[in-house]
CSV table of C-alpha atoms in Angstrom, one decimal:
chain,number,residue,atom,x,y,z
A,21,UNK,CA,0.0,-45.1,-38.3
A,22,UNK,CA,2.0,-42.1,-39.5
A,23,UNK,CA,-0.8,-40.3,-41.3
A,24,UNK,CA,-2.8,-41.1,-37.9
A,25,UNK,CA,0.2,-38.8,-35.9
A,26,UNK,CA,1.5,-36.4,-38.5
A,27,UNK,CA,-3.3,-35.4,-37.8
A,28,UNK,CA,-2.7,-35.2,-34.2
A,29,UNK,CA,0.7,-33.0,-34.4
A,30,UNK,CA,-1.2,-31.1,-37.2
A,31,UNK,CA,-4.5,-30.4,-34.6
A,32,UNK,CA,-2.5,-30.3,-31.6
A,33,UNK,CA,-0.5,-27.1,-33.5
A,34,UNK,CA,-3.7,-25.8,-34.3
A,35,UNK,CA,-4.7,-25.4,-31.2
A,36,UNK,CA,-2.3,-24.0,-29.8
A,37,UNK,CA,-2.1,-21.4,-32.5
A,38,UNK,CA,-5.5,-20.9,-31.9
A,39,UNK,CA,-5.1,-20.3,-28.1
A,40,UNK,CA,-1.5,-18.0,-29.0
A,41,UNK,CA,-4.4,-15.9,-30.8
A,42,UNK,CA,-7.0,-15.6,-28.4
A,43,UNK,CA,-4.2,-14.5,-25.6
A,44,UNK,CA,-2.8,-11.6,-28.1
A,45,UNK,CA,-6.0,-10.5,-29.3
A,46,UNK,CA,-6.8,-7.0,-28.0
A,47,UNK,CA,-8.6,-6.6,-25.1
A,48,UNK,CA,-7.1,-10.0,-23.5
A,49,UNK,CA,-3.5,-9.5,-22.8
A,50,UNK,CA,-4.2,-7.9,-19.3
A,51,UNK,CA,-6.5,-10.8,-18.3
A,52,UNK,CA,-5.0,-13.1,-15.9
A,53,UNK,CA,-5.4,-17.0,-16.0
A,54,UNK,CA,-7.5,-18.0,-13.3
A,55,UNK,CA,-5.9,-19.4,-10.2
A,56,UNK,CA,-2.9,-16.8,-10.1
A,57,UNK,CA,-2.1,-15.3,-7.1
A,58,UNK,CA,-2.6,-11.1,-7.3
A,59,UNK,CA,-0.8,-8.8,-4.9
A,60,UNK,CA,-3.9,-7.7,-3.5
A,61,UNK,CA,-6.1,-9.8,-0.5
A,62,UNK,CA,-9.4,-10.0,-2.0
A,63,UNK,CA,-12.5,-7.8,-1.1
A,64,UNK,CA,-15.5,-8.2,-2.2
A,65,UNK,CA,-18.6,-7.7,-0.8
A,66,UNK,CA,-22.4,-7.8,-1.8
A,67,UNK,CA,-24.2,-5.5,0.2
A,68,UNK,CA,-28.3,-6.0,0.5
A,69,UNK,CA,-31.5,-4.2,2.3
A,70,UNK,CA,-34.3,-6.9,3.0
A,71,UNK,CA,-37.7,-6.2,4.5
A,72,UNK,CA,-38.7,-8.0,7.4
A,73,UNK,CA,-36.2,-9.2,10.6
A,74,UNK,CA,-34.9,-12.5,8.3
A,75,UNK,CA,-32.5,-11.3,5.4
A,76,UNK,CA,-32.8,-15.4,4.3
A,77,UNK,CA,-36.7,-15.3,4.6
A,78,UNK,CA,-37.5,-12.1,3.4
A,79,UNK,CA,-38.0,-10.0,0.5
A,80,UNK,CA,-34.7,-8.5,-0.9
A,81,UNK,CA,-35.4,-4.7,-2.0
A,82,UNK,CA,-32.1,-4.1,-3.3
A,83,UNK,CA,-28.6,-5.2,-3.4
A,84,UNK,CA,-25.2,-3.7,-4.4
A,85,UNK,CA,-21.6,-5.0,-5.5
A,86,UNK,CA,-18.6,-3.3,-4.0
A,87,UNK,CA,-15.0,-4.3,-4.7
A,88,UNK,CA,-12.2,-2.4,-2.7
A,89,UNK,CA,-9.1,-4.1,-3.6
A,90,UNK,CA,-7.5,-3.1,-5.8
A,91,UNK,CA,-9.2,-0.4,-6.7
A,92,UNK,CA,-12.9,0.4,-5.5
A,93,UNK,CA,-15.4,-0.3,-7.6
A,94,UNK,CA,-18.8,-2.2,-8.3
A,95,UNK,CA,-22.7,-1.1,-8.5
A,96,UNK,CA,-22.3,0.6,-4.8
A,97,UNK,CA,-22.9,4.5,-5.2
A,98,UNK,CA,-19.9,5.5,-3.6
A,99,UNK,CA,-17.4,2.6,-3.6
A,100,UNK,CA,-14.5,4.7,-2.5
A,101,UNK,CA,-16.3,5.7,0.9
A,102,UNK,CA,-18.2,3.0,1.6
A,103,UNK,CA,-14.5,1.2,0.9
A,104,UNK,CA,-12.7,3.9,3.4
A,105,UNK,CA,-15.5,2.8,6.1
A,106,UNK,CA,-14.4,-0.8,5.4
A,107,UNK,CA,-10.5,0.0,6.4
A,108,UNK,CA,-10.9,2.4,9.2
A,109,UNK,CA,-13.8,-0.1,10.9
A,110,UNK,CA,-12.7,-4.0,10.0
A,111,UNK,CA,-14.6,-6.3,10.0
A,112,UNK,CA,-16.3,-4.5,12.9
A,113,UNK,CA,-19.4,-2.4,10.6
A,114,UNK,CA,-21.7,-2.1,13.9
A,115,UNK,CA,-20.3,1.1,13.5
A,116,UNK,CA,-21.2,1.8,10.3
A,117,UNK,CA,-24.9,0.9,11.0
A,118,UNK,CA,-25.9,2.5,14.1
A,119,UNK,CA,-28.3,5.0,13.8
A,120,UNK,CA,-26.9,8.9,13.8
A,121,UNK,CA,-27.0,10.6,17.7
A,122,UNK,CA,-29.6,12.9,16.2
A,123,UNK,CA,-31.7,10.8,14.1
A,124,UNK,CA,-35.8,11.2,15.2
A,125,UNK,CA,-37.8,8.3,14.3
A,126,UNK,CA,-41.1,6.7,15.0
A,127,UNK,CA,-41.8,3.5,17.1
A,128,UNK,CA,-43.3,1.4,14.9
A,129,UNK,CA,-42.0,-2.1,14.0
A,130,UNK,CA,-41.4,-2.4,10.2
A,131,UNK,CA,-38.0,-4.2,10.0
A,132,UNK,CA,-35.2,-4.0,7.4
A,133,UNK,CA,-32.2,-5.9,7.5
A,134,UNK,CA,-28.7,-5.0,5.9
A,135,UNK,CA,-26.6,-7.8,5.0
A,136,UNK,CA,-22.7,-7.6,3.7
A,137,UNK,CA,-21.6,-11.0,2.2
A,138,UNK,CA,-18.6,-11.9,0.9
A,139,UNK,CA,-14.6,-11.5,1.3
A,140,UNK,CA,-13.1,-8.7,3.0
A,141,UNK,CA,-8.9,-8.9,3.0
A,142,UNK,CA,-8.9,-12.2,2.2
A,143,UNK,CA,-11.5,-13.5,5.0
A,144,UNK,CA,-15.0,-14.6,4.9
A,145,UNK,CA,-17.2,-12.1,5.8
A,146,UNK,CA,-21.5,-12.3,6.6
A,147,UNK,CA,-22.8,-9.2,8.1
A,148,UNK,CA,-26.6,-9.0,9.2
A,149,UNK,CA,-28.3,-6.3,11.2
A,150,UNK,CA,-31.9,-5.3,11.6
A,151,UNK,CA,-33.4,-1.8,12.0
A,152,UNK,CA,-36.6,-1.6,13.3
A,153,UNK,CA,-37.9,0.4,10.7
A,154,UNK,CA,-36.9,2.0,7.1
A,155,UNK,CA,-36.1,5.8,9.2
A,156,UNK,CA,-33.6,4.1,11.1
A,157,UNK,CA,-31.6,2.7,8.2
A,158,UNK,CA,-32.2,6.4,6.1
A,159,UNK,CA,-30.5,7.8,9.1
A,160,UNK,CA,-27.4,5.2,9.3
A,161,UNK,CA,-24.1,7.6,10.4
A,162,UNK,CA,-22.2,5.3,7.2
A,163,UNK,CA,-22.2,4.9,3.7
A,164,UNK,CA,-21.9,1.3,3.2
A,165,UNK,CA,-26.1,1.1,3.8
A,166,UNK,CA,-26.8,4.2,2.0
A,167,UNK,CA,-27.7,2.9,-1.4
């Protein structure tokens, strides 16, 4: 019976030597155990242009990360505009998708759809509007589409 807990004292040292090491290792003493709280609401979108009038039935083109808390970031081209966009509009981004006063584009029906999913300030957030063709999303006044 001793030999049986003097083992499981000896592995339960082990491990936690083991998990000591992994926490001081180099590039790991920043990281944060998950489930901690952070200073910062989160936000964190993914951003996507679909072809046709359904972004859940049609055919995703491209898609984008952006991360704006606490510092912007992700695969967006310009994460700290499309980020100052967020702030000034809310979760309002109409805005940010309306076509520009001057913008001169054809009649024809060829929809794309914008989506932005995710978590903006600590709230839910899903985003969808539909152009009726590729010239008006080129000519979107914001940079949050313009990817």
């Amino acid at each position: 019976m001793r030999s049986i807990a003097k083992g499981l004292g000896l592995g339960s040292a082990a491990m936690a030597l083991t998990a000591l090491t992994a926490l001081a290792w180099p590039g790991t003493a920043g990281a944060a155990p998950a489930g901690t709280a952070s200073l910062y609401a989160p936000s964190a979108l993914v951003v996507s242009v679909t072809a046709g009038p359904d972004a859940d039935t049609g055919a995703v083109l491209r898609a984008v990360t952006l991360v704006c808390a606490p510092t912007p970031g992700g695969t967006h081209p310009s994460p700290a505009a499309a980020c100052g966009e967020l702030r000034a509009n809310g979760a309002q981004l109409d805005p940010l998708a309306a076509p520009a006063a001057d913008a001169v584009c054809t009649r024809e029906w060829n929809p794309m759809t914008v989506t932005a999913v995710g978590v903006w300030q600590g709230r839910r957030l899903h985003y969808t509007y539909t152009f009726a063709n590729p010239c008006g999303l080129r000519n979107t006044t914001g940079t949050l589409f313009a990817f």
